Amino acid sequence: FLSDTGIDHHALLKQFDHLNHLNPDKFESTDLDMLIKAATSDLEHYDKTRHEEFKKYEMMKEHERREYLKTLNEEKRKEEESKFEEMRKKHENHPKINHPGSKDQLKEVWEETDGLDPNDFDPKTFFKLHDVNNDGFLDEQELEALFTKELEKVYDPKNEEDDMVEMEEERLRMREHVMNEVDANKDRLVTLDEFLKATEKKEFLEPDSWETLDQQQLFTEEELKEYENLISLQENELKKKADELQKQKEELQRQHDQLEAQKLEYHQVVQQMEQKRLQQEIPPSGPGGELKFQPRT
């Protein structure tokens, strides 16, 4: 059937890298390895896309802020700049963030989330406590849940100066960092063995300080300018399309009006013809209303 339709099904199957085309009948360990690699590649691409979208989000925020300032007079502009700086400093004034995946960070979860004595901290027990589905792995969702306490130090949805979009980006960065440090075989799953080996490293006991998003330069002025140029091009293109649609709307309205005028004219002609027909069919009458005979000429 496929050959009759002209479809190259061999080329079609090659698009699916997670399938072993040499073994179409059974699902074996090779198929599982290929499936894991394909899924890992898809997730890495997804993370990269999320980072890019976040960067665009931050640039759009700054672009809109600057555009808004342009609409204000000098006094109002200074007030807004002062308010912006005050909110920025307020956001940056937060407790120290523990390095994600470090002993201090995990002990804080052990104590405050799990309600256990920090002096009794045990990595193996910690792993089993947070392997929520008991599948023997810490997956990405289970890892990200470990950073909630750290994120709450920086972000509060009730605070105007705290952006929840930035909080989710921070969570993603933390998870990626821990995965890079702990996930030895890069399958995006942390086994108990990988976890325990990570707790033996120097970085686990003496980690570097963790820089939050507010301590980093998320984009350069050149990148912002390039993004603004792109926005300008897109706005011009949308304006051009809007103008074309407006012209089409006006043309359709003109045609509609023309059709309505023709319809009215046709209706008037029909009425006139109907009146003439009625006048021809009614016989003439006398002064008293009686029918008057008219000889045929």
PDB file of C-alpha atoms in Angstrom:
ATOM      1  CA  PHE A   1       0.000   0.000   0.000  1.00  0.00           C
ATOM      2  CA  LEU A   2       2.783   2.436   0.920  1.00  0.00           C
ATOM      3  CA  SER A   3       4.661   1.719  -2.311  1.00  0.00           C
ATOM      4  CA  ASP A   4       1.506   2.332  -4.317  1.00  0.00           C
ATOM      5  CA  THR A   5       1.072   5.781  -2.728  1.00  0.00           C
ATOM      6  CA  GLY A   6       4.616   6.784  -3.603  1.00  0.00           C
ATOM      7  CA  ILE A   7       5.677   7.316   0.053  1.00  0.00           C
ATOM      8  CA  ASP A   8       9.280   6.522   0.894  1.00  0.00           C
ATOM      9  CA  HIS A   9       8.537   4.727   4.170  1.00  0.00           C
ATOM     10  CA  HIS A  10      12.214   3.947   4.796  1.00  0.00           C
ATOM     11  CA  ALA A  11      13.026   7.660   4.803  1.00  0.00           C
ATOM     12  CA  LEU A  12       9.961   8.257   6.983  1.00  0.00           C
ATOM     13  CA  LEU A  13      11.097   5.737   9.619  1.00  0.00           C
ATOM     14  CA  LYS A  14      14.580   7.282   9.763  1.00  0.00           C
ATOM     15  CA  GLN A  15      13.019  10.391  11.297  1.00  0.00           C
ATOM     16  CA  PHE A  16      12.413   8.350  14.470  1.00  0.00           C
ATOM     17  CA  ASP A  17      15.870   7.865  15.967  1.00  0.00           C
ATOM     18  CA  HIS A  18      14.522   5.922  18.936  1.00  0.00           C
ATOM     19  CA  LEU A  19      13.440   2.985  16.745  1.00  0.00           C
ATOM     20  CA  ASN A  20      15.723   0.114  15.840  1.00  0.00           C
ATOM     21  CA  HIS A  21      14.663  -0.481  12.238  1.00  0.00           C
ATOM     22  CA  LEU A  22      16.746  -3.659  12.014  1.00  0.00           C
ATOM     23  CA  ASN A  23      14.630  -5.242  14.731  1.00  0.00           C
ATOM     24  CA  PRO A  24      10.985  -4.443  13.954  1.00  0.00           C
ATOM     25  CA  ASP A  25       9.420  -7.284  15.991  1.00  0.00           C
ATOM     26  CA  LYS A  26      10.848  -7.088  19.543  1.00  0.00           C
ATOM     27  CA  PHE A  27      11.553  -4.431  22.153  1.00  0.00           C
ATOM     28  CA  GLU A  28      15.025  -5.120  23.523  1.00  0.00           C
ATOM     29  CA  SER A  29      17.696  -3.321  25.586  1.00  0.00           C
ATOM     30  CA  THR A  30      19.031  -1.625  22.443  1.00  0.00           C
ATOM     31  CA  ASP A  31      15.606  -0.140  21.800  1.00  0.00           C
ATOM     32  CA  LEU A  32      15.423   1.113  25.384  1.00  0.00           C
ATOM     33  CA  ASP A  33      18.865   2.756  25.118  1.00  0.00           C
ATOM     34  CA  MET A  34      17.845   4.472  21.879  1.00  0.00           C
ATOM     35  CA  LEU A  35      14.582   5.619  23.432  1.00  0.00           C
ATOM     36  CA  ILE A  36      16.373   7.097  26.475  1.00  0.00           C
ATOM     37  CA  LYS A  37      18.878   8.927  24.254  1.00  0.00           C
ATOM     38  CA  ALA A  38      16.121  10.348  22.087  1.00  0.00           C
ATOM     39  CA  ALA A  39      14.096  11.460  25.120  1.00  0.00           C
ATOM     40  CA  THR A  40      17.201  13.029  26.698  1.00  0.00           C
ATOM     41  CA  SER A  41      17.944  14.930  23.499  1.00  0.00           C
ATOM     42  CA  ASP A  42      14.346  16.191  23.349  1.00  0.00           C
ATOM     43  CA  LEU A  43      14.485  17.375  26.971  1.00  0.00           C
ATOM     44  CA  GLU A  44      17.812  19.148  26.445  1.00  0.00           C
ATOM     45  CA  HIS A  45      16.346  20.933  23.448  1.00  0.00           C
ATOM     46  CA  TYR A  46      13.304  21.836  25.557  1.00  0.00           C
ATOM     47  CA  ASP A  47      15.513  23.311  28.305  1.00  0.00           C
ATOM     48  CA  LYS A  48      17.512  25.307  25.768  1.00  0.00           C
ATOM     49  CA  THR A  49      14.311  26.688  24.271  1.00  0.00           C
ATOM     50  CA  ARG A  50      13.065  27.664  27.750  1.00  0.00           C
ATOM     51  CA  HIS A  51      16.300  29.554  28.429  1.00  0.00           C
ATOM     52  CA  GLU A  52      15.990  31.427  25.142  1.00  0.00           C
ATOM     53  CA  GLU A  53      12.361  32.307  25.801  1.00  0.00           C
ATOM     54  CA  PHE A  54      13.254  33.560  29.272  1.00  0.00           C
ATOM     55  CA  LYS A  55      15.993  35.774  27.853  1.00  0.00           C
ATOM     56  CA  LYS A  56      13.509  37.243  25.368  1.00  0.00           C
ATOM     57  CA  TYR A  57      11.078  37.780  28.226  1.00  0.00           C
ATOM     58  CA  GLU A  58      13.666  39.758  30.206  1.00  0.00           C
ATOM     59  CA  MET A  59      14.623  41.851  27.178  1.00  0.00           C
ATOM     60  CA  MET A  60      10.971  42.582  26.457  1.00  0.00           C
ATOM     61  CA  LYS A  61      10.492  43.730  30.053  1.00  0.00           C
ATOM     62  CA  GLU A  62      13.416  46.127  29.769  1.00  0.00           C
ATOM     63  CA  HIS A  63      12.291  47.320  26.344  1.00  0.00           C
ATOM     64  CA  GLU A  64       8.785  48.110  27.596  1.00  0.00           C
ATOM     65  CA  ARG A  65      10.196  49.867  30.665  1.00  0.00           C
ATOM     66  CA  ARG A  66      12.386  52.117  28.533  1.00  0.00           C
ATOM     67  CA  GLU A  67       9.581  52.840  26.100  1.00  0.00           C
ATOM     68  CA  TYR A  68       7.338  53.813  28.992  1.00  0.00           C
ATOM     69  CA  LEU A  69       9.981  56.187  30.379  1.00  0.00           C
ATOM     70  CA  LYS A  70      10.089  57.976  27.031  1.00  0.00           C
ATOM     71  CA  THR A  71       6.448  58.975  27.455  1.00  0.00           C
ATOM     72  CA  LEU A  72       7.088  60.734  30.791  1.00  0.00           C
ATOM     73  CA  ASN A  73       8.333  64.188  31.569  1.00  0.00           C
ATOM     74  CA  GLU A  74      11.622  64.677  33.380  1.00  0.00           C
ATOM     75  CA  GLU A  75      10.148  64.708  36.869  1.00  0.00           C
ATOM     76  CA  LYS A  76       8.015  61.615  36.395  1.00  0.00           C
ATOM     77  CA  ARG A  77      10.889  59.810  34.710  1.00  0.00           C
ATOM     78  CA  LYS A  78      13.131  60.368  37.715  1.00  0.00           C
ATOM     79  CA  GLU A  79      10.410  59.090  40.031  1.00  0.00           C
ATOM     80  CA  GLU A  80      10.009  55.916  38.000  1.00  0.00           C
ATOM     81  CA  GLU A  81      13.753  55.339  37.810  1.00  0.00           C
ATOM     82  CA  SER A  82      14.022  55.788  41.564  1.00  0.00           C
ATOM     83  CA  LYS A  83      11.146  53.358  42.162  1.00  0.00           C
ATOM     84  CA  PHE A  84      12.717  50.798  39.810  1.00  0.00           C
ATOM     85  CA  GLU A  85      16.055  51.006  41.614  1.00  0.00           C
ATOM     86  CA  GLU A  86      14.365  50.699  45.003  1.00  0.00           C
ATOM     87  CA  MET A  87      12.497  47.554  43.920  1.00  0.00           C
ATOM     88  CA  ARG A  88      15.672  46.051  42.475  1.00  0.00           C
ATOM     89  CA  LYS A  89      17.559  46.542  45.731  1.00  0.00           C
ATOM     90  CA  LYS A  90      14.631  45.204  47.725  1.00  0.00           C
ATOM     91  CA  HIS A  91      14.581  42.041  45.617  1.00  0.00           C
ATOM     92  CA  GLU A  92      18.333  41.536  45.998  1.00  0.00           C
ATOM     93  CA  ASN A  93      18.096  41.868  49.780  1.00  0.00           C
ATOM     94  CA  HIS A  94      17.382  38.235  50.560  1.00  0.00           C
ATOM     95  CA  PRO A  95      18.966  35.534  52.759  1.00  0.00           C
ATOM     96  CA  LYS A  96      21.993  33.622  51.541  1.00  0.00           C
ATOM     97  CA  ILE A  97      21.226  30.901  49.022  1.00  0.00           C
ATOM     98  CA  ASN A  98      22.784  27.506  49.636  1.00  0.00           C
ATOM     99  CA  HIS A  99      24.550  25.945  46.681  1.00  0.00           C
ATOM    100  CA  PRO A 100      22.034  23.554  45.010  1.00  0.00           C
ATOM    101  CA  GLY A 101      22.890  19.942  45.745  1.00  0.00           C
ATOM    102  CA  SER A 102      25.357  20.785  48.518  1.00  0.00           C
ATOM    103  CA  LYS A 103      25.254  19.251  51.980  1.00  0.00           C
ATOM    104  CA  ASP A 104      24.025  22.514  53.535  1.00  0.00           C
ATOM    105  CA  GLN A 105      21.187  22.740  51.023  1.00  0.00           C
ATOM    106  CA  LEU A 106      20.087  19.133  51.475  1.00  0.00           C
ATOM    107  CA  LYS A 107      20.352  19.359  55.269  1.00  0.00           C
ATOM    108  CA  GLU A 108      18.077  22.393  55.199  1.00  0.00           C
ATOM    109  CA  VAL A 109      15.467  20.331  53.313  1.00  0.00           C
ATOM    110  CA  TRP A 110      16.047  17.446  55.743  1.00  0.00           C
ATOM    111  CA  GLU A 111      15.380  19.724  58.703  1.00  0.00           C
ATOM    112  CA  GLU A 112      12.706  22.170  57.486  1.00  0.00           C
ATOM    113  CA  THR A 113      10.765  20.073  54.980  1.00  0.00           C
ATOM    114  CA  ASP A 114      11.232  16.568  56.325  1.00  0.00           C
ATOM    115  CA  GLY A 115      11.172  17.675  59.977  1.00  0.00           C
ATOM    116  CA  LEU A 116      14.236  15.603  60.940  1.00  0.00           C
ATOM    117  CA  ASP A 117      17.203  16.330  63.177  1.00  0.00           C
ATOM    118  CA  PRO A 118      20.007  17.890  61.077  1.00  0.00           C
ATOM    119  CA  ASN A 119      22.565  15.996  63.175  1.00  0.00           C
ATOM    120  CA  ASP A 120      21.076  12.720  61.911  1.00  0.00           C
ATOM    121  CA  PHE A 121      21.390  13.638  58.224  1.00  0.00           C
ATOM    122  CA  ASP A 122      21.937  10.521  56.129  1.00  0.00           C
ATOM    123  CA  PRO A 123      22.269  10.742  52.293  1.00  0.00           C
ATOM    124  CA  LYS A 124      20.830   7.278  51.655  1.00  0.00           C
ATOM    125  CA  THR A 125      17.768   7.961  53.795  1.00  0.00           C
ATOM    126  CA  PHE A 126      17.397  11.380  52.178  1.00  0.00           C
ATOM    127  CA  PHE A 127      17.399   9.796  48.710  1.00  0.00           C
ATOM    128  CA  LYS A 128      14.712   7.288  49.631  1.00  0.00           C
ATOM    129  CA  LEU A 129      12.576   9.989  51.255  1.00  0.00           C
ATOM    130  CA  HIS A 130      12.567  12.104  48.107  1.00  0.00           C
ATOM    131  CA  ASP A 131      12.230   9.273  45.604  1.00  0.00           C
ATOM    132  CA  VAL A 132       8.506   9.968  45.735  1.00  0.00           C
ATOM    133  CA  ASN A 133       7.388   7.295  43.274  1.00  0.00           C
ATOM    134  CA  ASN A 134       9.843   4.691  44.643  1.00  0.00           C
ATOM    135  CA  ASP A 135      11.288   3.869  41.224  1.00  0.00           C
ATOM    136  CA  GLY A 136      14.903   3.977  42.422  1.00  0.00           C
ATOM    137  CA  PHE A 137      15.680   7.309  40.728  1.00  0.00           C
ATOM    138  CA  LEU A 138      15.461  11.006  41.439  1.00  0.00           C
ATOM    139  CA  ASP A 139      13.934  12.397  38.266  1.00  0.00           C
ATOM    140  CA  GLU A 140      13.863  16.054  37.240  1.00  0.00           C
ATOM    141  CA  GLN A 141      10.593  16.854  39.000  1.00  0.00           C
ATOM    142  CA  GLU A 142      11.761  15.245  42.236  1.00  0.00           C
ATOM    143  CA  LEU A 143      15.030  17.186  42.044  1.00  0.00           C
ATOM    144  CA  GLU A 144      13.305  20.502  41.365  1.00  0.00           C
ATOM    145  CA  ALA A 145      11.094  19.968  44.420  1.00  0.00           C
ATOM    146  CA  LEU A 146      14.249  20.012  46.572  1.00  0.00           C
ATOM    147  CA  PHE A 147      14.947  23.666  45.681  1.00  0.00           C
ATOM    148  CA  THR A 148      11.636  25.110  46.865  1.00  0.00           C
ATOM    149  CA  LYS A 149      13.048  26.269  50.212  1.00  0.00           C
ATOM    150  CA  GLU A 150      15.931  28.072  48.534  1.00  0.00           C
ATOM    151  CA  LEU A 151      13.635  29.753  46.009  1.00  0.00           C
ATOM    152  CA  GLU A 152      11.290  30.943  48.761  1.00  0.00           C
ATOM    153  CA  LYS A 153      14.187  32.940  50.201  1.00  0.00           C
ATOM    154  CA  VAL A 154      14.315  35.019  47.018  1.00  0.00           C
ATOM    155  CA  TYR A 155      10.802  34.995  45.594  1.00  0.00           C
ATOM    156  CA  ASP A 156       7.443  35.730  47.150  1.00  0.00           C
ATOM    157  CA  PRO A 157       4.347  36.004  44.899  1.00  0.00           C
ATOM    158  CA  LYS A 158       2.988  38.702  47.229  1.00  0.00           C
ATOM    159  CA  ASN A 159       5.945  41.013  46.556  1.00  0.00           C
ATOM    160  CA  GLU A 160       5.740  43.366  43.608  1.00  0.00           C
ATOM    161  CA  GLU A 161       9.505  43.236  43.124  1.00  0.00           C
ATOM    162  CA  ASP A 162       9.596  39.416  42.768  1.00  0.00           C
ATOM    163  CA  ASP A 163       8.925  37.914  39.334  1.00  0.00           C
ATOM    164  CA  MET A 164       7.601  34.331  39.382  1.00  0.00           C
ATOM    165  CA  VAL A 165       8.809  33.757  35.821  1.00  0.00           C
ATOM    166  CA  GLU A 166      12.321  34.423  37.079  1.00  0.00           C
ATOM    167  CA  MET A 167      11.729  32.007  39.948  1.00  0.00           C
ATOM    168  CA  GLU A 168      10.967  29.161  37.524  1.00  0.00           C
ATOM    169  CA  GLU A 169      14.074  29.997  35.505  1.00  0.00           C
ATOM    170  CA  GLU A 170      16.100  29.879  38.729  1.00  0.00           C
ATOM    171  CA  ARG A 171      14.593  26.477  39.523  1.00  0.00           C
ATOM    172  CA  LEU A 172      15.536  25.220  36.079  1.00  0.00           C
ATOM    173  CA  ARG A 173      19.102  26.466  36.466  1.00  0.00           C
ATOM    174  CA  MET A 174      19.430  24.719  39.838  1.00  0.00           C
ATOM    175  CA  ARG A 175      18.157  21.439  38.469  1.00  0.00           C
ATOM    176  CA  GLU A 176      20.468  21.589  35.447  1.00  0.00           C
ATOM    177  CA  HIS A 177      23.449  22.321  37.686  1.00  0.00           C
ATOM    178  CA  VAL A 178      22.765  19.361  39.979  1.00  0.00           C
ATOM    179  CA  MET A 179      22.162  17.057  37.015  1.00  0.00           C
ATOM    180  CA  ASN A 180      25.503  18.076  35.500  1.00  0.00           C
ATOM    181  CA  GLU A 181      27.250  17.387  38.788  1.00  0.00           C
ATOM    182  CA  VAL A 182      25.537  14.142  39.774  1.00  0.00           C
ATOM    183  CA  ASP A 183      24.112  12.415  36.685  1.00  0.00           C
ATOM    184  CA  ALA A 184      27.183  10.467  35.567  1.00  0.00           C
ATOM    185  CA  ASN A 185      25.651   8.646  32.574  1.00  0.00           C
ATOM    186  CA  LYS A 186      23.628  11.700  31.430  1.00  0.00           C
ATOM    187  CA  ASP A 187      20.294   9.901  31.256  1.00  0.00           C
ATOM    188  CA  ARG A 188      18.622  12.716  33.262  1.00  0.00           C
ATOM    189  CA  LEU A 189      17.924  10.314  36.129  1.00  0.00           C
ATOM    190  CA  VAL A 190      19.898  10.193  39.384  1.00  0.00           C
ATOM    191  CA  THR A 191      20.440   6.718  40.817  1.00  0.00           C
ATOM    192  CA  LEU A 192      21.203   6.059  44.472  1.00  0.00           C
ATOM    193  CA  ASP A 193      24.774   5.122  43.532  1.00  0.00           C
ATOM    194  CA  GLU A 194      25.267   8.387  41.606  1.00  0.00           C
ATOM    195  CA  PHE A 195      23.786  10.341  44.498  1.00  0.00           C
ATOM    196  CA  LEU A 196      26.003   8.740  47.132  1.00  0.00           C
ATOM    197  CA  LYS A 197      29.141   9.236  45.030  1.00  0.00           C
ATOM    198  CA  ALA A 198      28.262  12.926  44.652  1.00  0.00           C
ATOM    199  CA  THR A 199      28.068  13.300  48.451  1.00  0.00           C
ATOM    200  CA  GLU A 200      31.686  12.148  48.685  1.00  0.00           C
ATOM    201  CA  LYS A 201      33.007  14.975  46.512  1.00  0.00           C
ATOM    202  CA  LYS A 202      34.636  18.106  47.870  1.00  0.00           C
ATOM    203  CA  GLU A 203      32.018  20.272  46.131  1.00  0.00           C
ATOM    204  CA  PHE A 204      29.335  18.635  48.275  1.00  0.00           C
ATOM    205  CA  LEU A 205      30.994  19.698  51.519  1.00  0.00           C
ATOM    206  CA  GLU A 206      32.687  22.949  50.410  1.00  0.00           C
ATOM    207  CA  PRO A 207      30.726  24.330  47.470  1.00  0.00           C
ATOM    208  CA  ASP A 208      31.223  27.664  45.758  1.00  0.00           C
ATOM    209  CA  SER A 209      28.680  30.393  46.413  1.00  0.00           C
ATOM    210  CA  TRP A 210      25.605  30.281  44.202  1.00  0.00           C
ATOM    211  CA  GLU A 211      24.849  33.328  42.038  1.00  0.00           C
ATOM    212  CA  THR A 212      21.157  33.999  41.626  1.00  0.00           C
ATOM    213  CA  LEU A 213      19.694  35.601  38.514  1.00  0.00           C
ATOM    214  CA  ASP A 214      19.730  39.065  40.072  1.00  0.00           C
ATOM    215  CA  GLN A 215      23.522  38.801  40.349  1.00  0.00           C
ATOM    216  CA  GLN A 216      24.011  38.058  36.660  1.00  0.00           C
ATOM    217  CA  GLN A 217      23.897  40.027  33.446  1.00  0.00           C
ATOM    218  CA  LEU A 218      21.177  38.286  31.498  1.00  0.00           C
ATOM    219  CA  PHE A 219      21.779  40.174  28.244  1.00  0.00           C
ATOM    220  CA  THR A 220      24.041  42.859  26.797  1.00  0.00           C
ATOM    221  CA  GLU A 221      23.046  46.225  25.356  1.00  0.00           C
ATOM    222  CA  GLU A 222      23.939  44.910  21.908  1.00  0.00           C
ATOM    223  CA  GLU A 223      21.603  41.942  22.355  1.00  0.00           C
ATOM    224  CA  LEU A 224      18.836  44.219  23.572  1.00  0.00           C
ATOM    225  CA  LYS A 225      19.299  46.529  20.596  1.00  0.00           C
ATOM    226  CA  GLU A 226      19.225  43.590  18.192  1.00  0.00           C
ATOM    227  CA  TYR A 227      16.059  42.308  19.867  1.00  0.00           C
ATOM    228  CA  GLU A 228      14.431  45.743  19.650  1.00  0.00           C
ATOM    229  CA  ASN A 229      15.278  45.887  15.942  1.00  0.00           C
ATOM    230  CA  LEU A 230      13.623  42.516  15.516  1.00  0.00           C
ATOM    231  CA  ILE A 231      10.553  43.735  17.384  1.00  0.00           C
ATOM    232  CA  SER A 232      10.455  46.826  15.166  1.00  0.00           C
ATOM    233  CA  LEU A 233      10.580  44.683  12.027  1.00  0.00           C
ATOM    234  CA  GLN A 234       7.811  42.459  13.345  1.00  0.00           C
ATOM    235  CA  GLU A 235       5.679  45.487  14.261  1.00  0.00           C
ATOM    236  CA  ASN A 236       6.185  46.973  10.799  1.00  0.00           C
ATOM    237  CA  GLU A 237       5.219  43.678   9.210  1.00  0.00           C
ATOM    238  CA  LEU A 238       2.113  43.464  11.387  1.00  0.00           C
ATOM    239  CA  LYS A 239       1.225  47.077  10.545  1.00  0.00           C
ATOM    240  CA  LYS A 240       1.621  46.314   6.870  1.00  0.00           C
ATOM    241  CA  LYS A 241      -0.685  43.316   7.183  1.00  0.00           C
ATOM    242  CA  ALA A 242      -3.143  45.378   9.223  1.00  0.00           C
ATOM    243  CA  ASP A 243      -3.175  48.062   6.502  1.00  0.00           C
ATOM    244  CA  GLU A 244      -3.765  45.425   3.841  1.00  0.00           C
ATOM    245  CA  LEU A 245      -6.607  43.943   5.865  1.00  0.00           C
ATOM    246  CA  GLN A 246      -8.106  47.411   6.330  1.00  0.00           C
ATOM    247  CA  LYS A 247      -7.966  48.003   2.573  1.00  0.00           C
ATOM    248  CA  GLN A 248      -9.611  44.643   1.970  1.00  0.00           C
ATOM    249  CA  LYS A 249     -12.275  45.530   4.518  1.00  0.00           C
ATOM    250  CA  GLU A 250     -12.924  48.882   2.829  1.00  0.00           C
ATOM    251  CA  GLU A 251     -13.104  47.201  -0.583  1.00  0.00           C
ATOM    252  CA  LEU A 252     -15.543  44.610   0.719  1.00  0.00           C
ATOM    253  CA  GLN A 253     -17.632  47.390   2.277  1.00  0.00           C
ATOM    254  CA  ARG A 254     -17.625  49.269  -1.037  1.00  0.00           C
ATOM    255  CA  GLN A 255     -18.757  46.148  -2.876  1.00  0.00           C
ATOM    256  CA  HIS A 256     -21.400  45.537  -0.223  1.00  0.00           C
ATOM    257  CA  ASP A 257     -22.720  49.094  -0.553  1.00  0.00           C
ATOM    258  CA  GLN A 258     -22.731  48.740  -4.331  1.00  0.00           C
ATOM    259  CA  LEU A 259     -24.682  45.494  -4.117  1.00  0.00           C
ATOM    260  CA  GLU A 260     -27.148  47.069  -1.682  1.00  0.00           C
ATOM    261  CA  ALA A 261     -27.671  49.986  -4.080  1.00  0.00           C
ATOM    262  CA  GLN A 262     -28.251  47.587  -6.974  1.00  0.00           C
ATOM    263  CA  LYS A 263     -30.604  45.560  -4.825  1.00  0.00           C
ATOM    264  CA  LEU A 264     -32.578  48.714  -3.922  1.00  0.00           C
ATOM    265  CA  GLU A 265     -32.686  49.816  -7.543  1.00  0.00           C
ATOM    266  CA  TYR A 266     -33.883  46.374  -8.631  1.00  0.00           C
ATOM    267  CA  HIS A 267     -36.549  46.414  -5.914  1.00  0.00           C
ATOM    268  CA  GLN A 268     -37.801  49.835  -7.094  1.00  0.00           C
ATOM    269  CA  VAL A 269     -37.991  48.644 -10.699  1.00  0.00           C
ATOM    270  CA  VAL A 270     -39.956  45.567  -9.622  1.00  0.00           C
ATOM    271  CA  GLN A 271     -42.379  47.799  -7.669  1.00  0.00           C
ATOM    272  CA  GLN A 272     -42.869  50.092 -10.655  1.00  0.00           C
ATOM    273  CA  MET A 273     -43.545  47.135 -12.945  1.00  0.00           C
ATOM    274  CA  GLU A 274     -46.011  45.699 -10.432  1.00  0.00           C
ATOM    275  CA  GLN A 275     -47.859  49.040 -10.218  1.00  0.00           C
ATOM    276  CA  LYS A 276     -48.101  49.256 -14.001  1.00  0.00           C
ATOM    277  CA  ARG A 277     -49.411  45.693 -14.185  1.00  0.00           C
ATOM    278  CA  LEU A 278     -52.099  46.434 -11.617  1.00  0.00           C
ATOM    279  CA  GLN A 279     -53.147  49.614 -13.421  1.00  0.00           C
ATOM    280  CA  GLN A 280     -53.558  47.705 -16.670  1.00  0.00           C
ATOM    281  CA  GLU A 281     -55.650  44.959 -15.059  1.00  0.00           C
ATOM    282  CA  ILE A 282     -58.204  47.283 -13.232  1.00  0.00           C
ATOM    283  CA  PRO A 283     -61.142  48.290 -15.586  1.00  0.00           C
ATOM    284  CA  PRO A 284     -62.208  51.995 -15.610  1.00  0.00           C
ATOM    285  CA  SER A 285     -65.265  52.988 -13.506  1.00  0.00           C
ATOM    286  CA  GLY A 286     -68.025  55.615 -13.787  1.00  0.00           C
ATOM    287  CA  PRO A 287     -68.714  58.650 -11.542  1.00  0.00           C
ATOM    288  CA  GLY A 288     -70.633  56.475  -9.045  1.00  0.00           C
ATOM    289  CA  GLY A 289     -68.094  53.769  -9.062  1.00  0.00           C
ATOM    290  CA  GLU A 290     -70.041  51.566 -11.490  1.00  0.00           C
ATOM    291  CA  LEU A 291     -68.171  49.747 -14.168  1.00  0.00           C
ATOM    292  CA  LYS A 292     -68.076  51.655 -17.399  1.00  0.00           C
ATOM    293  CA  PHE A 293     -68.245  49.763 -20.659  1.00  0.00           C
ATOM    294  CA  GLN A 294     -65.522  50.588 -23.115  1.00  0.00           C
ATOM    295  CA  PRO A 295     -66.075  49.252 -26.568  1.00  0.00           C
ATOM    296  CA  ARG A 296     -63.141  47.569 -28.144  1.00  0.00           C
ATOM    297  CA  THR A 297     -61.655  49.743 -30.880  1.00  0.00           C
TER     298      THR A 297
END
